[in-house]
Coordinates of C-alpha atoms and ligand atoms in Angstrom, one line a residue:
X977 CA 75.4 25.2 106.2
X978 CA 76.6 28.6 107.8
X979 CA 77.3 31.3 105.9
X980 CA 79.0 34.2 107.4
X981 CA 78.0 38.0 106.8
X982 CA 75.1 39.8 106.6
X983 CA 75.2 41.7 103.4
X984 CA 73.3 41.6 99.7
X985 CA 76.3 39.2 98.7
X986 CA 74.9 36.7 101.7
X987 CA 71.4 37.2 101.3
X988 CA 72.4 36.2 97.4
X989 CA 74.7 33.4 98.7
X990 CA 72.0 31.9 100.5
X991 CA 69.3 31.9 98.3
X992 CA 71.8 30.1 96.0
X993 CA 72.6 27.6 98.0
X994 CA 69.2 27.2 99.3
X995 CA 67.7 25.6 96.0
X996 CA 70.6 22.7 96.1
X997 CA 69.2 19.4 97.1
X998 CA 72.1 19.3 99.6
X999 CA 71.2 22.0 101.7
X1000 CA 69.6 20.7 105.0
X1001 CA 69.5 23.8 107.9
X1002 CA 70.4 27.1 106.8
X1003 CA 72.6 29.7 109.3
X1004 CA 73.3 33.1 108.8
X1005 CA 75.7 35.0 111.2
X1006 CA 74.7 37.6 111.9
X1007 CA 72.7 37.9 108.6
X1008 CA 69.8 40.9 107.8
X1009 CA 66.0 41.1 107.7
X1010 CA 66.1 39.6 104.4
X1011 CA 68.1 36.2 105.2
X1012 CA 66.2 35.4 108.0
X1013 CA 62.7 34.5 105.9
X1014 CA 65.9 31.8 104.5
X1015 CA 67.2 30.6 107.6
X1016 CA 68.1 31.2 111.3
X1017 CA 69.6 34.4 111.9
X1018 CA 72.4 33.8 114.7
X1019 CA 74.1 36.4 117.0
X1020 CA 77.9 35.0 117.2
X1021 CA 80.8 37.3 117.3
X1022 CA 82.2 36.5 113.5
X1023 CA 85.3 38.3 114.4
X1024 CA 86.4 35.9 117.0
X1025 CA 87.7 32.3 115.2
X1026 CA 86.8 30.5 118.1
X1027 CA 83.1 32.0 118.7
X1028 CA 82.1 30.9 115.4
X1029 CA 84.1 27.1 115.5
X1030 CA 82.4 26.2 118.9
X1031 CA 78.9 27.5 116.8
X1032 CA 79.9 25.3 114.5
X1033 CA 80.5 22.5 116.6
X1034 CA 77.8 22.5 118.8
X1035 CA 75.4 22.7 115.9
X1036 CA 76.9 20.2 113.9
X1037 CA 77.4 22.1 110.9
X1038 CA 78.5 20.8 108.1
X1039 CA 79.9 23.6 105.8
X1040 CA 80.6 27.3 106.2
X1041 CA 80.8 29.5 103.7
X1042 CA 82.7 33.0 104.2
X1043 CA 81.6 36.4 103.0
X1044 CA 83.6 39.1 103.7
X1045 CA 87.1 39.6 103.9
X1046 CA 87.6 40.1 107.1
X1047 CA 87.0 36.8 109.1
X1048 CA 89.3 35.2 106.3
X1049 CA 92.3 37.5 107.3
X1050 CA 91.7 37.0 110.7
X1051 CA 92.1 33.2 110.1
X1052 CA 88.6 31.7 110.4
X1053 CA 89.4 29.2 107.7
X1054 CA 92.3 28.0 109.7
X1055 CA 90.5 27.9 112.9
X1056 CA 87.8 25.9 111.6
X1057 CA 90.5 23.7 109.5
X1058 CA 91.8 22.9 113.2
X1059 CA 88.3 21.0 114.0
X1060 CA 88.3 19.4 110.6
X1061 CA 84.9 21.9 109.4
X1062 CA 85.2 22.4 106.0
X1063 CA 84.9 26.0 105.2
X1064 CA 85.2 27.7 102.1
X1065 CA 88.0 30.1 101.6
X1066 CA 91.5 30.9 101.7
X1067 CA 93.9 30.1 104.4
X1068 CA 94.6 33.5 106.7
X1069 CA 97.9 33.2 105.1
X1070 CA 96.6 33.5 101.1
X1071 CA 93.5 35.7 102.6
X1072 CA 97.1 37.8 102.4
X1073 CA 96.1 38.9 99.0
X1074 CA 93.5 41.0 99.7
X1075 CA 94.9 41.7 103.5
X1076 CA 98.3 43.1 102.2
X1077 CA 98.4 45.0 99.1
X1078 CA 102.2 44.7 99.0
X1079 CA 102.2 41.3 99.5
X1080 CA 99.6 41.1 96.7
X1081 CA 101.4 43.5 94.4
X1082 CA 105.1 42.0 95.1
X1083 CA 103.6 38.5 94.1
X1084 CA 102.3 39.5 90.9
X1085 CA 105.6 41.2 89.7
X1086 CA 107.8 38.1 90.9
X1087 CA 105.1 36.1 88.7
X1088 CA 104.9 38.7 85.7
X1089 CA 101.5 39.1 86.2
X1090 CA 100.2 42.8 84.7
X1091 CA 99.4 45.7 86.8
X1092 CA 100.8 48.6 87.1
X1093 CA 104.2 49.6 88.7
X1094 CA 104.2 50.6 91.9
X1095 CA 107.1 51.5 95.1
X1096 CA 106.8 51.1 98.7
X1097 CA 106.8 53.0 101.9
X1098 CA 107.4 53.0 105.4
X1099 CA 107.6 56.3 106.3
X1100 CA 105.7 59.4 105.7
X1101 CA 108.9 61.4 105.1
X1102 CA 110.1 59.0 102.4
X1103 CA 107.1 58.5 100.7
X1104 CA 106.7 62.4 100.6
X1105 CA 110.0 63.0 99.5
X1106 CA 109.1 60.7 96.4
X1107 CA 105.7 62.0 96.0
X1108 CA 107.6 65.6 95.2
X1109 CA 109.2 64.8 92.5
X1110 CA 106.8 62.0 90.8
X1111 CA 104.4 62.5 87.3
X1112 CA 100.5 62.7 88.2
X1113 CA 97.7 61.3 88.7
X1114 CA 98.9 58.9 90.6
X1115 CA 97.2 55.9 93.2
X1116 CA 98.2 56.0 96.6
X1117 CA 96.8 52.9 98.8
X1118 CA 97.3 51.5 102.3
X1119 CA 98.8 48.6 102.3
X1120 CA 95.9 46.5 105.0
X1121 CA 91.9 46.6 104.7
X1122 CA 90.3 49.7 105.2
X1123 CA 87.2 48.6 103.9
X1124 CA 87.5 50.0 100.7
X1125 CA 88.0 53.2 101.7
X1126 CA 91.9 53.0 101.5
X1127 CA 92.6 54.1 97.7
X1128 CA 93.2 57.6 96.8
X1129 CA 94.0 58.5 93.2
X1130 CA 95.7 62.0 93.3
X1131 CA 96.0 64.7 90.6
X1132 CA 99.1 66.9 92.4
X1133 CA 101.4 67.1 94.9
X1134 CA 98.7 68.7 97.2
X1135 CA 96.2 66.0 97.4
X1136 CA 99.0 63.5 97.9
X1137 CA 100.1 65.1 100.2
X1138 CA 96.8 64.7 102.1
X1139 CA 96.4 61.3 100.9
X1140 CA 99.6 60.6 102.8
X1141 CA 98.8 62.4 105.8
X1142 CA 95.4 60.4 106.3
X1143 CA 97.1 57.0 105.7
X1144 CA 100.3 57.7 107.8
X1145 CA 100.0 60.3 110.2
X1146 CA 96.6 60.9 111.3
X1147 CA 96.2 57.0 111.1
X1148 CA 92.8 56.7 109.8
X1149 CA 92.6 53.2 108.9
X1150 CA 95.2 52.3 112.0
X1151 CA 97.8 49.7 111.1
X1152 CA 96.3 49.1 108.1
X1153 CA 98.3 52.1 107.1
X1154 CA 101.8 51.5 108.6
X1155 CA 103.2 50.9 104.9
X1156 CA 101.6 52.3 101.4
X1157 CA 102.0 52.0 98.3
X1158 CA 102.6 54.6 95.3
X1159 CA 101.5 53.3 92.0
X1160 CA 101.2 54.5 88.2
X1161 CA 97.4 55.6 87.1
X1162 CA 96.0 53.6 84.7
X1163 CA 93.2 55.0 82.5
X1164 CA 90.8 51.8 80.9
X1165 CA 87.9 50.1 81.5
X1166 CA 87.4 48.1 85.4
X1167 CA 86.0 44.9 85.3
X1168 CA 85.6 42.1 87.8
X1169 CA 86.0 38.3 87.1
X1170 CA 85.9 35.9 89.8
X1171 CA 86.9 32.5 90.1
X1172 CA 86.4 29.3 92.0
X1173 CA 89.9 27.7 92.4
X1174 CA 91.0 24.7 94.4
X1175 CA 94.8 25.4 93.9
X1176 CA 94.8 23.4 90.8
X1177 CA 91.5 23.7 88.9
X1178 CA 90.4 26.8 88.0
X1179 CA 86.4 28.0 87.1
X1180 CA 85.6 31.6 86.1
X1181 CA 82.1 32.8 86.7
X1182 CA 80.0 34.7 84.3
X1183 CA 82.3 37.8 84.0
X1184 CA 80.3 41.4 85.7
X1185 CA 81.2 45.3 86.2
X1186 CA 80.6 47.0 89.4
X1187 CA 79.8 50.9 89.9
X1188 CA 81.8 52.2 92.6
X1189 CA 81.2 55.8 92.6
X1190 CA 77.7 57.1 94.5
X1191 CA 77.0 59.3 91.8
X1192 CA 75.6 58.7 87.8
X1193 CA 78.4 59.5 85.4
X1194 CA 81.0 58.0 87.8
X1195 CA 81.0 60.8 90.0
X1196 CA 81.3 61.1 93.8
X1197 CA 82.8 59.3 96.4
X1198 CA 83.6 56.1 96.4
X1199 CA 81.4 53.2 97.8
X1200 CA 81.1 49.2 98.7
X1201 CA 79.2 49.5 94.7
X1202 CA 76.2 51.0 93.5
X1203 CA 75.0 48.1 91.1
X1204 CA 76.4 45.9 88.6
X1205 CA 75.9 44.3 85.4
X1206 CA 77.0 40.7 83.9
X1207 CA 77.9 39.6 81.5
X1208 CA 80.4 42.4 81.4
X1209 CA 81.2 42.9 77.4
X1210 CA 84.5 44.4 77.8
X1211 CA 85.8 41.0 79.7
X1212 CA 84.2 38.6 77.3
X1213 CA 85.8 36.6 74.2
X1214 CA 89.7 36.7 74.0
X1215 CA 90.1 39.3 77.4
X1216 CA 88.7 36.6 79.0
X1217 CA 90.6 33.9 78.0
X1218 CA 94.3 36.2 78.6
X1219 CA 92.4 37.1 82.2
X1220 CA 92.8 33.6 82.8
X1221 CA 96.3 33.1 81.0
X1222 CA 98.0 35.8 82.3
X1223 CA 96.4 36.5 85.5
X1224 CA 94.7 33.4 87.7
X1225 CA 96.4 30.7 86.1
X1226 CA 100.3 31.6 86.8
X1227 CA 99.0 33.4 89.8
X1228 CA 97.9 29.9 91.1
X1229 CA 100.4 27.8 89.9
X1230 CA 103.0 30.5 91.6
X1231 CA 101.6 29.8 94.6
X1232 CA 101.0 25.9 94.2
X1233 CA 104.9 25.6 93.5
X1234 CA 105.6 27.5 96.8
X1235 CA 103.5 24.9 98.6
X1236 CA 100.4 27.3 99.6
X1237 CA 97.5 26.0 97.8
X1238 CA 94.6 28.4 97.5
X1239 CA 90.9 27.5 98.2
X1240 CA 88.3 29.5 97.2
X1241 CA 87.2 32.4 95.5
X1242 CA 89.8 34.6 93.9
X1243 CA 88.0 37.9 92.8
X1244 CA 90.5 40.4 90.2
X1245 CA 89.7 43.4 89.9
X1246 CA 90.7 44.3 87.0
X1247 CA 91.3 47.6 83.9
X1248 CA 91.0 46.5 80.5
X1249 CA 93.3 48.5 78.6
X1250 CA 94.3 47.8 74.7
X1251 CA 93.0 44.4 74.8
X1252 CA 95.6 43.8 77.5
X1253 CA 94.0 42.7 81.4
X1254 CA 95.8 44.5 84.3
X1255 CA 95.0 43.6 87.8
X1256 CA 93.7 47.0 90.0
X1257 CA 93.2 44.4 93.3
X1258 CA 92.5 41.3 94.5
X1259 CA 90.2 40.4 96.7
X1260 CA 89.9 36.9 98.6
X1261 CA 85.8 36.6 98.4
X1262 CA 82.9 37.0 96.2
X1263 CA 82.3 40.7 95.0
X1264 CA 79.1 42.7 96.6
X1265 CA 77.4 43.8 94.4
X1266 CA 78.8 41.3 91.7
X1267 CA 77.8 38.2 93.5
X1268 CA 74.1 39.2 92.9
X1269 CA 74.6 40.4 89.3
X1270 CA 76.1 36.7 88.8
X1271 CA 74.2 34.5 90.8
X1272 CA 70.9 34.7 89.2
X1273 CA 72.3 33.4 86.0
X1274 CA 74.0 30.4 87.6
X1275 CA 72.3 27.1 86.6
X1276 CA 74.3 25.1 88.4
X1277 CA 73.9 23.7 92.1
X1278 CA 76.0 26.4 93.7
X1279 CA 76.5 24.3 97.1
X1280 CA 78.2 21.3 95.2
X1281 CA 80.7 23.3 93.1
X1282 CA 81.7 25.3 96.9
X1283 CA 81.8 22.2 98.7
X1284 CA 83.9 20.5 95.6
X1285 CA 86.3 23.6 96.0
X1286 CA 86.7 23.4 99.6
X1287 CA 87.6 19.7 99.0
X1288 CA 89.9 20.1 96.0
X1289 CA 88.1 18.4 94.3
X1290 CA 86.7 21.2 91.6
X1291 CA 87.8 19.4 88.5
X1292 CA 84.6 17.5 89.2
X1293 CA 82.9 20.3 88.3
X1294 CA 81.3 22.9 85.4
X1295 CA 79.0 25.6 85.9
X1296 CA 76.5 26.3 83.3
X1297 CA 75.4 29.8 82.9
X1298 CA 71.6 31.0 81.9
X1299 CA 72.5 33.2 78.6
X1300 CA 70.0 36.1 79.7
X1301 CA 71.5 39.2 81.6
X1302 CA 71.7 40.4 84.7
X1303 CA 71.1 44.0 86.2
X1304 CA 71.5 45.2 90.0
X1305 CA 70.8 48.1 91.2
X1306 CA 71.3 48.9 94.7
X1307 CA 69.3 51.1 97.1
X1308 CA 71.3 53.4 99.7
X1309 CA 70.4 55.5 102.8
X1310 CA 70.3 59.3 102.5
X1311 CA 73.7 60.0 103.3
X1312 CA 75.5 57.0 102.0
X1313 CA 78.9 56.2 102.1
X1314 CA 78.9 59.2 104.9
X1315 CA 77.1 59.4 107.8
X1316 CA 73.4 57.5 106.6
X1317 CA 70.5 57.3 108.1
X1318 CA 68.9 53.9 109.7
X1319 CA 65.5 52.7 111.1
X1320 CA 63.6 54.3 107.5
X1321 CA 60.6 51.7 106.9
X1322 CA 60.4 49.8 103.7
X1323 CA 57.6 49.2 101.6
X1324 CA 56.9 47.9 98.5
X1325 CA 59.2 44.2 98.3
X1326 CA 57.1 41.9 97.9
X1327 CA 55.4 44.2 94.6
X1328 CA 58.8 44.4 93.5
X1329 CA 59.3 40.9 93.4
X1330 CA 56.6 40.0 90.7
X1331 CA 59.3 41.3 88.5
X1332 CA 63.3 41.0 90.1
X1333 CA 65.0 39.2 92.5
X1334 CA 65.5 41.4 95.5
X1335 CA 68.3 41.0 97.8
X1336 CA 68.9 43.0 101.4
X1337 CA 72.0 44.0 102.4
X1338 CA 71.5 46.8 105.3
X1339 CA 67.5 45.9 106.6
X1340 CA 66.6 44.1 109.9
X1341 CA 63.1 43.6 111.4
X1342 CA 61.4 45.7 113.8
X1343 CA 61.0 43.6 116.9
X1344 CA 57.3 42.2 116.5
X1345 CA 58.3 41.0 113.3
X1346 CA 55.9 43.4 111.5
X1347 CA 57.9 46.1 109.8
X1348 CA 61.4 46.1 107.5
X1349 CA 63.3 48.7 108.7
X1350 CA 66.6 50.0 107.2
X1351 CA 69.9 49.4 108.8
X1352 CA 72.5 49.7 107.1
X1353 CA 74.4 52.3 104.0
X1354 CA 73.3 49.7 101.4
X1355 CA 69.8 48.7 101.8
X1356 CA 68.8 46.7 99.1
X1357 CA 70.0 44.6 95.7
X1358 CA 67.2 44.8 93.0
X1359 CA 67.8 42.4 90.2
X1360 CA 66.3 41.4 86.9
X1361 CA 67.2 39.2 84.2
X1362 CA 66.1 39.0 80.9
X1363 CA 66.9 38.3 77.4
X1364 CA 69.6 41.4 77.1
X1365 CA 71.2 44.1 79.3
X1366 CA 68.6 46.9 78.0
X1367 CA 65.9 44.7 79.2
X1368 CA 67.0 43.4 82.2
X1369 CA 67.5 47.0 83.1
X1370 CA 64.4 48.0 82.1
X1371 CA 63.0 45.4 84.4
X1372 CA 65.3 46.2 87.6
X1373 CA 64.2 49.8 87.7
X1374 CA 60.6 49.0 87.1
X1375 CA 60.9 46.9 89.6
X1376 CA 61.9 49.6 91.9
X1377 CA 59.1 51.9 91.1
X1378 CA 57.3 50.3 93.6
X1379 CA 60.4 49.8 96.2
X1380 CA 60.1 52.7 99.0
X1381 CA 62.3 54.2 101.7
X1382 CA 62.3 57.8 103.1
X1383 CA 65.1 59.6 101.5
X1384 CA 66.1 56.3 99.3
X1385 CA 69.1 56.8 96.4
X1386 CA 70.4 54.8 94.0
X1387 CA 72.3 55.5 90.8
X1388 CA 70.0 55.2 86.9
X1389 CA 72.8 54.5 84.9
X1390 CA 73.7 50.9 86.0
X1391 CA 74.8 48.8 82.8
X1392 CA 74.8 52.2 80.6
X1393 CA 78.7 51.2 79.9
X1394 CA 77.7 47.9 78.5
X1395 CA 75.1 49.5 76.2
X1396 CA 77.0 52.4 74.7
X1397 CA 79.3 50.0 73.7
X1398 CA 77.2 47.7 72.2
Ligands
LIG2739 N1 82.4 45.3 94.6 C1 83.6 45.5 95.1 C2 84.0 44.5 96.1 O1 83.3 43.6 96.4 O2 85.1 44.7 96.7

């Protein structure tokens, strides 16, 4: 097995797949410090289709599974679909859903699906000219990846302004900002539910909440996600059950009837507002931090429902879920999401451990092997699970008592949503 990506979500991935009986030889590409006491780190460019296929090939791999986003826009499935590999994900052309907001958002309003209403624009002029003379707050997005970074929600005319200035004219996320879109602001609750779908069948897993802002309360900028919780209360009972009716299930059969069958994982994220799921995004992978919130409470062998999905043949399968809760917190470098700081030693894992699971995202090791250094914005996932939320986030931050890191930050209110509410 290969799996592709080096973050918490891999590291999480792989120690997943790891425990199935099925799993011979274990590749990570590139993977981090973490991932390689799992299996064989390799150095292949995961940008370039072919790079990774003639890997693939020549090490007579049977499986690859893809984390981020990226490699599955730029057509990895397809590539490795070409040397019959079987690879889990969407075809570049579905990977569309996370790769073009406006093909994402003009699919769910030909399919009814809820979110909020939104126009389109080519041109700074036109999209300025609109902006004057539109109600606030209001989202303005670029339309291609920007790596999270491409969603502005804007209280005035002012800020939009710059919003649309970034995007359009200074070009900060490149082509990805050619066209934008201008939606309505919704106030609610976010939530993320992710499925396994094989264009037919459709799975959820356990349902989580992410924390996207750096700071407690919500505040700061925004970042790749600060921790997360699962179950998420706000998406369980009946708002889980209309996620799936109005959301994944017509979204899927949409698709089917147009002939592009989807393979995969299909990750909303979505606001929860009066009772009623809206979808924010999509994206066209597992969530990061989500996946390791998740994972640990998966009984099932993860390998064989991925491999069932890549084959379409997912009605063969159930996942059973461990009724304990999951918390993750994650640790960031001092200066995280800006400019952050790299090469900080890290002590204190294998202490931590006694109590949580701990996933890396951004660590590597030194080159004797000796030290783990830091390496990346988000350094480590710890995560605990336990009989409820309050416990299992007692047991993550005890845990990380003993985790340290010259000028290491994370946020103490991971899961506090979920347990004002309850
Ligand atoms: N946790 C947000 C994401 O995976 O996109």
């Amino acid at each position: 097995v290969l799996i592709i990506g080096s973050g918490g979500r891999e590291h999480c991935l792989g120690w997943k797949i790891k425990q199935s009986p099925q799993c011979g030889r274990l590749y990570f590409a590139p993977g981090n410090g973490g991932t390689s006491f799992l299996g064989e780190n390799v150095d292949i460019n995961i940008k370039e289709p072919k790079a990774v296929a003639n890997f693939v090939l020549n090490n007579h791999i049977d499986f690859v599974v893809i984390g981020p986003e990226a490699p599955l826009v730029g057509g990895l499935v397809d590539e490795l679909s070409k040397e019959d590999v079987l690879a889990f994900g969407p075809s570049r052309e579905l990977a569309r859903l996370e790769g073009s907001k406006i093909y994402a958002k003009e699919l769910m309003q030909s399919l009814g699906i809820p979110t909020a209403a939104f126009k389109v624009f080519n041109s700074s002029v036109s999209a300025l000219k609109y902006l004057r003379q539109r109600k606030y707050p209001a989202v303005i997005k670029a339309d291609g990846l920007a790596a999270g970074k491409g969603v502005f929600v804007v209280d005035n005319y002012q800020a939009a302004e710059e919003a649309v200035e970034e995007i359009m004219v200074k070009k900060k996320f490149g082509s990805a900002g050619e066209r934008i879109l201008i939606e309505d602001f919704f106030a609610g609750e976010e939530a993320s539910l992710l499925v396994l779908t094989d264009g037919e069948t459709i799975v959820p897993l356990a349902s989580s909440q992410d924390h996207k802002r750096a700071y407690e309360g919500d505040r700061g900028p925004n970042t790749g996600g600060m921790g997360a919780y699962s179950p998420a209360p706000v998406l369980e009972g009946e708002i889980m059950q209309r996620a799936q009716d109005m959301i994944f299930k017509p979204l899927i059969e949409g698709l089917r009837k147009k002939g592009a069958i989807y393979r995969g994982l299909l990750y909303g994220g979505l606001m929860i507002k009066e009772g009623i799921p809206y979808v924010l995004e999509f994206n066209v992978r597992f969530g990061d931090p989500e996946t390791q919130a998740v994972l640990p409470r998966l009984k099932s062998d993860l390998l064989e429902a991925l491999v069932k999905t890549a084959q379409g043949h997912l009605s063969e399968v159930s996942l059973e879920w461990d009724r304990k809760a999951c918390v993750c917190v994650v640790l960031a470098s001092g200066g995280y999401p800006g400019n952050y700081e790299r090469g900080k030693e890290i002590r204190g894992i294998e202490a931590a451990e006694e109590d949580a699971f701990v996933f890396h995202a951004g660590t590597k090791l030194d080159e004797e092997r000796s030290r783990l250094l830091s390496n990346g914005g988000r350094v480590l996932n710890v995560c605990a699970l336990a009989e409820s939320l309050a416990e299992a986030k007692q047991k993550a931050y005890h845990a990380i008592e003993k985790i340290h890191f010259e000028n290491m930050f994370f946020r103490r209110d991971i899961a506090d949503k979920a347990l004002k509410r309850s």
